[in-house]
C-alpha positions as a printed NumPy array, in Angstrom:
array([[ 14.259,  17.647, -10.206],
       [ 13.937,  21.16 , -11.657],
       [ 12.895,  23.721,  -9.057],
       [  9.81 ,  24.779, -11.039],
       [  8.458,  21.248, -11.214],
       [  9.184,  20.604,  -7.561],
       [  7.605,  23.87 ,  -6.437],
       [  4.574,  23.3  ,  -8.634],
       [  4.043,  19.809,  -7.314],
       [  4.389,  20.939,  -3.694],
       [  1.785,  23.64 ,  -4.376],
       [ -0.508,  20.956,  -5.786],
       [  0.013,  18.769,  -2.694],
       [ -0.73 ,  21.723,  -0.425],
       [ -3.967,  22.368,  -2.322],
       [ -4.847,  18.721,  -1.757],
       [ -4.081,  19.236,   1.932],
       [ -6.641,  22.04 ,   1.966],
       [ -9.243,  19.85 ,   0.293],
       [ -8.735,  17.074,   2.824],
       [ -8.604,  19.563,   5.712],
       [-12.045,  20.816,   4.668],
       [-13.37 ,  17.267,   4.408],
       [-11.938,  16.372,   7.831],
       [-13.476,  19.567,   9.261],
       [-16.865,  18.674,   7.763],
       [-16.586,  15.198,   9.243],
       [-15.578,  16.711,  12.592],
       [-18.725,  18.839,  12.602],
       [-21.134,  16.288,  11.116],
       [-19.576,  13.007,  12.249],
       [-21.935,  12.604,  15.212],
       [-25.11 ,  13.71 ,  13.416],
       [-26.769,  10.334,  12.927],
       [-30.395,  11.496,  12.375],
       [-31.596,   8.345,  14.099],
       [-29.533,   6.232,  11.716],
       [-26.655,   3.878,  12.336],
       [-23.439,   5.018,  13.997],
       [-19.887,   4.202,  13.058],
       [-19.759,   1.669,  15.878],
       [-22.71 ,  -0.133,  14.292],
       [-21.364,   0.029,  10.737],
       [-17.591,  -0.194,  10.668],
       [-15.871,  -3.564,  10.436],
       [-12.49 ,  -2.758,  11.978],
       [-10.756,  -6.007,  10.922],
       [-11.658,  -5.268,   7.293],
       [-10.523,  -1.648,   7.618],
       [ -7.271,  -2.784,   9.265],
       [ -6.664,  -5.168,   6.353],
       [ -7.354,  -2.34 ,   3.938],
       [ -4.973,  -0.061,   5.821],
       [ -2.269,  -2.71 ,   5.6  ],
       [ -2.746,  -2.865,   1.808],
       [ -2.153,   0.861,   1.484],
       [  0.796,   0.926,   3.888],
       [  2.408,  -2.017,   2.113],
       [  1.944,  -0.213,  -1.192],
       [  3.993,   2.678,   0.172],
       [  6.751,   0.327,   1.259],
       [  6.858,  -1.324,  -2.152],
       [  6.882,   2.078,  -3.852],
       [  9.879,   2.954,  -1.688],
       [ 11.618,  -0.219,  -2.872],
       [ 10.868,   0.808,  -6.461],
       [ 12.495,   4.199,  -5.863],
       [ 15.598,   2.499,  -4.478],
       [ 15.817,   0.454,  -7.68 ],
       [ 15.276,   3.602,  -9.751],
       [ 18.225,   5.295,  -8.04 ],
       [ 20.376,   2.349,  -9.128],
       [ 18.943,   2.538, -12.686],
       [ 17.552,  -1.005, -12.412],
       [ 14.476,  -0.866, -14.608],
       [ 13.161,  -4.442, -14.314],
       [ 13.277,  -4.662, -10.5  ],
       [ 11.782,  -1.177, -10.295],
       [  8.933,  -2.171, -12.612],
       [  8.313,  -5.285, -10.511],
       [  8.039,  -3.219,  -7.319],
       [  5.754,  -0.742,  -9.086],
       [  3.525,  -3.613, -10.255],
       [  3.33 ,  -4.92 ,  -6.68 ],
       [  2.502,  -1.393,  -5.53 ],
       [ -0.299,  -1.272,  -8.088],
       [ -1.69 ,  -4.603,  -6.863],
       [ -1.754,  -3.418,  -3.246],
       [ -3.404,  -0.159,  -4.311],
       [ -5.987,  -2.03 ,  -6.368],
       [ -6.684,  -4.354,  -3.421],
       [ -7.213,  -1.283,  -1.235],
       [ -9.727,   0.118,  -3.725],
       [-11.52 ,  -3.217,  -4.056],
       [-12.037,  -3.426,  -0.292],
       [-13.171,   0.201,  -0.166],
       [-15.68 ,  -0.381,  -2.968],
       [-16.922,  -3.503,  -1.186],
       [-17.375,  -1.475,   2.005],
       [-19.297,   1.256,   0.176],
       [-21.526,  -1.262,  -1.626],
       [-22.192,  -3.1  ,   1.638],
       [-23.103,   0.105,   3.476],
       [-25.422,   1.244,   0.69 ],
       [-27.028,  -2.221,   0.531],
       [-27.662,  -1.997,   4.294],
       [-29.442,   1.339,   3.799],
       [-26.515,   3.363,   5.106],
       [-25.844,   5.424,   1.99 ],
       [-24.688,   9.024,   1.944],
       [-28.251,  10.379,   1.917],
       [-29.12 ,   8.617,   5.219],
       [-27.518,  11.135,   7.613],
       [-25.018,  13.973,   7.856],
       [-22.579,  11.498,   9.41 ],
       [-22.77 ,   9.213,   6.378],
       [-22.636,  12.124,   3.93 ],
       [-19.408,  13.366,   5.5  ],
       [-18.046,   9.806,   5.726],
       [-18.69 ,   9.012,   2.058],
       [-17.332,  12.418,   1.001],
       [-14.055,  12.055,   2.892],
       [-13.388,   8.376,   2.235],
       [-14.672,   8.599,  -1.341],
       [-12.427,  11.559,  -2.153],
       [ -9.454,   9.63 ,  -0.827],
       [-10.486,   6.647,  -2.951],
       [-10.688,   8.846,  -6.045],
       [ -7.159,  10.055,  -5.344],
       [ -5.951,   6.453,  -5.044],
       [ -7.699,   5.65 ,  -8.337],
       [ -5.945,   8.57 , -10.011],
       [ -2.639,   7.4  ,  -8.506],
       [ -3.129,   3.905,  -9.925],
       [ -3.848,   5.287, -13.391],
       [ -0.804,   7.552, -13.128],
       [  1.28 ,   4.553, -12.057],
       [  0.247,   2.532, -15.12 ],
       [  1.032,   5.463, -17.411],
       [  4.479,   5.876, -15.849],
       [  5.223,   2.168, -16.097],
       [  4.387,   2.331, -19.809],
       [  6.547,   5.432, -20.268],
       [  9.484,   3.742, -18.545],
       [  8.968,   0.642, -20.709],
       [  9.084,   2.774, -23.85 ],
       [ 11.729,   5.37 , -22.965],
       [ 13.649,   3.933, -20.016],
       [ 14.711,   5.87 , -16.95 ],
       [ 15.232,   9.196, -18.646],
       [ 15.339,  12.295, -16.454],
       [ 11.701,  13.175, -17.159],
       [ 10.503,   9.713, -16.113],
       [ 12.564,   9.829, -12.921],
       [ 11.032,  13.209, -12.094],
       [  7.525,  11.882, -12.725],
       [  8.174,   8.804, -10.595],
       [  9.408,  11.033,  -7.765],
       [  6.312,  13.232,  -7.997],
       [  4.078,  10.166,  -7.908],
       [  6.072,   8.918,  -4.924],
       [  5.302,  12.115,  -3.006],
       [  1.637,  11.863,  -4.013],
       [  1.398,   8.194,  -3.026],
       [  2.992,   8.739,   0.384],
       [  0.763,  11.786,   0.906],
       [ -2.271,   9.538,   0.385],
       [ -0.923,   7.22 ,   3.084],
       [ -0.641,  10.097,   5.531],
       [ -4.209,  11.147,   4.743],
       [ -5.392,   7.552,   5.184],
       [ -3.775,   7.322,   8.621],
       [ -5.897,  10.344,   9.528],
       [ -9.011,   8.71 ,   8.074],
       [ -8.297,   5.423,   9.849],
       [ -7.709,   7.162,  13.173],
       [-10.369,   9.87 ,  13.199],
       [-13.1  ,   8.195,  11.188],
       [-12.822,   4.481,  11.865],
       [-11.116,   4.138,  15.253],
       [-12.77 ,   7.131,  16.887],
       [-15.999,   6.331,  15.055],
       [-16.301,   3.036,  16.882],
       [-16.112,   4.73 ,  20.284],
       [-19.428,   5.16 ,  22.092]])
């Protein structure tokens, strides 16, 4: 990967780190400000969140398998692993959207309390990043289908790999600090 591309992408990832650090900080400050509304312990369905977490973690594993196939210049197996990655990512988003719709239906929308505002901001921003990653994945799969594993496509797939694994690291933070700690009394 050319040094300029690599440096530029790392700078982008670090800027994303700052965005998520600010959102985590806001949640840390506002995460216990319920305004008489429901708490995380009352709202969060940990089995559903654990299932969702497994979808995202499995998507990282399958993306890793795709990168192994890419290194061997095996386009079809790589595309298969990327498609499986996309399915796991889409399943993650579907569960997250279900959770958001359910919370809003129960009257626990982002306007209800500072806790819910910070929750929806943090988790929603992560979900938007996953959505962008899924779109990027489709575009790259189409580019590989049209042009094969040329150097530019390999570079793009590696950048998406870093982005995708970064989202997993952020999600582990969300799962731990928002959901697990949020269910504590």
